Coordinates of C-alpha atoms in Angstrom, one line a residue:
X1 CA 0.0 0.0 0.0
X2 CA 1.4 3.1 -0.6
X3 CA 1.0 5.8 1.7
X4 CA -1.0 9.2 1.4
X5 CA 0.2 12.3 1.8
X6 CA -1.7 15.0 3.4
X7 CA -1.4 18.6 1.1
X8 CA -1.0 21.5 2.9
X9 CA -4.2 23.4 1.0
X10 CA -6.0 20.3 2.9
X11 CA -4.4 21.2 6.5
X12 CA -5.3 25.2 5.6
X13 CA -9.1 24.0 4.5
X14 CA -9.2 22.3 8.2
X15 CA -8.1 24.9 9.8
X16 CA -10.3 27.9 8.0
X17 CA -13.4 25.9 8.8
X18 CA -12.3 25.3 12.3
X19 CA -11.7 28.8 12.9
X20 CA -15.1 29.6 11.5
X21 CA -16.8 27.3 13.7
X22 CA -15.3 28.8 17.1
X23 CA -15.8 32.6 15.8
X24 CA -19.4 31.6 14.8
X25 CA -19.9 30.7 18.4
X26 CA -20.4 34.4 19.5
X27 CA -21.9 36.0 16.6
X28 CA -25.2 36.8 16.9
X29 CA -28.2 36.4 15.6
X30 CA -31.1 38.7 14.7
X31 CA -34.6 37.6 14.8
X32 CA -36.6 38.4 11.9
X33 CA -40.0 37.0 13.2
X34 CA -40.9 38.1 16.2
X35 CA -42.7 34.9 17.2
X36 CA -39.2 33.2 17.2
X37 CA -37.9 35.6 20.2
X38 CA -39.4 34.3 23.4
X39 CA -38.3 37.6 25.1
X40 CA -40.4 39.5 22.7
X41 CA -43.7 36.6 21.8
X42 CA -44.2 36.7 26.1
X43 CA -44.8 40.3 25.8
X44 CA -46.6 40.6 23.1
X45 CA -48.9 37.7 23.0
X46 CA -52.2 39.3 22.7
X47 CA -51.1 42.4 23.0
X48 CA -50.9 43.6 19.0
X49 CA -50.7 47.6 18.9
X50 CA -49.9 47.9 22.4
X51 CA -47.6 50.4 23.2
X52 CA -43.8 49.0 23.7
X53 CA -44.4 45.8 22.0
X54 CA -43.2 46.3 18.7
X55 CA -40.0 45.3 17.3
X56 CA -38.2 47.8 15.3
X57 CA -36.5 46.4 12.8
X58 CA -32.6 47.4 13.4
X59 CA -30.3 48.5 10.6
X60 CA -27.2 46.1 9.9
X61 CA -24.4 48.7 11.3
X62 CA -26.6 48.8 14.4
X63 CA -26.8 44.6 15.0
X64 CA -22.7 44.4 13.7
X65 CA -22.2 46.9 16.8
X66 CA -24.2 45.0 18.9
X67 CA -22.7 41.3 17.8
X68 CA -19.5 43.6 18.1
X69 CA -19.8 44.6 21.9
X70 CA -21.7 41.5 23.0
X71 CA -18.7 39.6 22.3
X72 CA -15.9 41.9 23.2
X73 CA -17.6 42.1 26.4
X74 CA -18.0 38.8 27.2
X75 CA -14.4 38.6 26.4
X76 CA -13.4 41.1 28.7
X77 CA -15.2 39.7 31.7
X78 CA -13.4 36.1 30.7
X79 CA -10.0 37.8 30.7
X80 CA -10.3 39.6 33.6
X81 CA -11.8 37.2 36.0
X82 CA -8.5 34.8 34.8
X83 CA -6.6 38.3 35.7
X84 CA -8.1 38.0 38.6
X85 CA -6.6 34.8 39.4
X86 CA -3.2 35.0 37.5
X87 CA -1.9 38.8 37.9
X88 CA 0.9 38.9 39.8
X89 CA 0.4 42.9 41.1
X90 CA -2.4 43.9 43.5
X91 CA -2.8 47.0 41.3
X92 CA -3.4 44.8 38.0
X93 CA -6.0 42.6 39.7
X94 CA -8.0 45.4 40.8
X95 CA -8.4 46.5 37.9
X96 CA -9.4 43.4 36.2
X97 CA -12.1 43.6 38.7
X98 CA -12.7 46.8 37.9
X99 CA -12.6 45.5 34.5
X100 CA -15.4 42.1 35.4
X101 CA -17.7 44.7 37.4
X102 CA -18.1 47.3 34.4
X103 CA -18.2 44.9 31.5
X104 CA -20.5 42.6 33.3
X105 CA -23.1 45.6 34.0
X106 CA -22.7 47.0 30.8
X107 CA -23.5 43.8 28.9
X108 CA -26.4 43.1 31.0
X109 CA -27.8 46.6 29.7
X110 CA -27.0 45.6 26.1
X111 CA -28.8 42.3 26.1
X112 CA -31.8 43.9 27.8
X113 CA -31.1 46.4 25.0
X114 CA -31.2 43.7 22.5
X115 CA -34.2 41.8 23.8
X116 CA -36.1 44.8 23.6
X117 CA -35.0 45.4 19.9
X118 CA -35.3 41.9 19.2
X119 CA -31.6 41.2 18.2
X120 CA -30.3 38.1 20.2
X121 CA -26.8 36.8 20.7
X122 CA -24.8 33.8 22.2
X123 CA -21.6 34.7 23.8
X124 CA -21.1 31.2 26.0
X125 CA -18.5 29.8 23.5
X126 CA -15.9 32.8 25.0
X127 CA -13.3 31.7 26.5
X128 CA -10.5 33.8 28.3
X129 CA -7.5 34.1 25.9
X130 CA -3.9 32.9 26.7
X131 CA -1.4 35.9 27.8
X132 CA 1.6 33.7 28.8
X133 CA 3.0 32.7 31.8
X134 CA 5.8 35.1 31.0
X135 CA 4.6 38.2 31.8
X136 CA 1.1 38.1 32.0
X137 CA 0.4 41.7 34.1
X138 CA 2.3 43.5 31.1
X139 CA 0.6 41.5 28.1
X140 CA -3.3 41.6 29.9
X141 CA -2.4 45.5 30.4
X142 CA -1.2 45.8 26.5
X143 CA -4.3 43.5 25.3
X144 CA -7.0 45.9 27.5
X145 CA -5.0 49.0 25.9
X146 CA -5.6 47.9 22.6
X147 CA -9.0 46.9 23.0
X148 CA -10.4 50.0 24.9
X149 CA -9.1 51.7 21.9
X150 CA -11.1 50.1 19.6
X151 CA -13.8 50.2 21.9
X152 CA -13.6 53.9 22.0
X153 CA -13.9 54.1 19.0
X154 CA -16.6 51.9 18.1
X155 CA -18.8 53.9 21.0
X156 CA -18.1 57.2 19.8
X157 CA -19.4 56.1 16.2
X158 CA -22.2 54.6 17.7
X159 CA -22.8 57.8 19.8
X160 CA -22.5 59.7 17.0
X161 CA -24.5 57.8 14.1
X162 CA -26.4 55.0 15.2
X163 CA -29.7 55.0 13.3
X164 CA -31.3 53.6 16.2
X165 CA -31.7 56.0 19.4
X166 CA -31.9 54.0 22.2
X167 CA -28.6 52.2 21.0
X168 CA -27.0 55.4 20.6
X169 CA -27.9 57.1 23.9
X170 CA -26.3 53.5 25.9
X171 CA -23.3 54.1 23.6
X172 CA -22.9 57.4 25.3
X173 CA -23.6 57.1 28.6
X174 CA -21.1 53.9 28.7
X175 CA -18.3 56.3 27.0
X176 CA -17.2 57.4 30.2
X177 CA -16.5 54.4 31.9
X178 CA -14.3 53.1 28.7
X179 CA -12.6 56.2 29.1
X180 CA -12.1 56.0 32.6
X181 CA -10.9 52.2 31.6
X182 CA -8.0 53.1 29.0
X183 CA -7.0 55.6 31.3
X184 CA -6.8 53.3 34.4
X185 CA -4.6 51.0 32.3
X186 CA -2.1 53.2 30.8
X187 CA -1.7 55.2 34.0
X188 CA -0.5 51.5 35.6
X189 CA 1.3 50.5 32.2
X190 CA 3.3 53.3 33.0
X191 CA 3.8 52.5 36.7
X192 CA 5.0 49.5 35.4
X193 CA 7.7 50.8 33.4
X194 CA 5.6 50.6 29.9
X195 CA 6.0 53.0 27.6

C-alpha cells in the first residue's frame, strides 16, 4: 500500500473551517419573526398595537455593533476574572475587577437592550484568551490598551451615528467608563515601566 500524503491546502481547509466554527460561536443572531424571540412573543402575546411591544427592525451597522460589543464584552469579563486569578500585582488585579464589574453591567444593559430590539446573541463559547505565563500583568495590560481603543472608537461612532436612538444614547452614557478604563490601564502600564 502506498501511503497518502496529506497537502498543505488540505491542513489550511481544516483549519479555516475550524476557525469559523469557534468565531461563529459568539456572533449573533437577529430575529426576523418576532414569534421566534421568546423575550419579545411573552410580551406581546395578545397584545398587538400595544404600546412597547413592537419590534423595530434594526439597521445592519446597528446589529454588527451590537454582535461587536456582546462579544468583546464577554471577552473582557473572561480575561479579567483569569486576571483575577493570574496577575501577579495587586494593582493589575483590581483593575481586572474593575474590568469584570463594568463589563458585566454594561452587557447586561446591552442584552436587555437587544431583547427589547429583538436582536439576540450567544456569547457562551468565549473563553478567556492565553497571555503567557511570562509576563502576564504587562501583556493583559497591552491587550486591555488595545482593545479600549477600539472600543472607543466603536462607541463614539455609535454615539454619533447610530440610526437607532436607544442604541445610541447607551453608547454614550457607557463612554465614560471606557474612558475612565484606557485611562486606568495606561496610567498603571506606566507605573510598570511601559511605555
Amino acid at each position: 500500500m502506498k501511503p497518502k500524503l496529506i497537502s498543505l491546502s488540505t491542513i489550511a481547509a481544516a483549519a479555516i473551517a475550524a476557525s469559523i466554527c469557534i468565531i461563529g460561536t459568539a456572533r449573533a443572531q437577529v430575529d426576523t419573526e418576532l414569534g421566534s424571540n421568546p423575550h419579545l412573543r411573552s410580551k406581546s402575546a395578545g397584545q398587538t398595537g400595544s404600546p412597547g411591544t413592537t419590534v423595530v427592525k434594526m439597521s445592519q451597522k446597528d446589529v454588527n455593533f451590537i454582535q461587536k460589543v456582546a462579544g468583546g464584552g464577554a471577552q473582557e469579563v473572561a480575561n479579567g476574572k483569569m486576571a483575577e486569578k493570574q496577575a501577579k500585582s495587586a494593582e493589575v488585579k483590581s483593575i481586572a475587577a474593575r474590568m469584570v464589574a463594568d463589563h458585566t453591567r454594561i452587557d447586561k444593559e446591552l442584552t436587555a437592550l437587544a431583547n427589547r430590539k429583538g436582536v439576540t446573541f450567544n456569547t457562551s463559547g468565549v473563553k478567556a484568551q492565553n497571555f503567557g505565563a511570562g509576563d502576564f500583568d504587562r501583556m493583559y495590560l497591552k491587550w486591555l490598551e488595545e482593545v479600549h481603543r477600539a472600543d472607543i472608537a466603536d462607541f463614539e461612532r455609535a454615539a454619533k451615528s447610530s440610526d437607532d436612538g436607544d442604541l445610541k444614547a447607551w453608547a454614550s452614557k457607557n463612554l465614560p467608563t471606557l474612558k475612565q478604563h484606557l485611562a486606568m490601564v495606561q496610567a498603571a502600564d506606566k507605573k510598570a515601566g511601559g511605555r
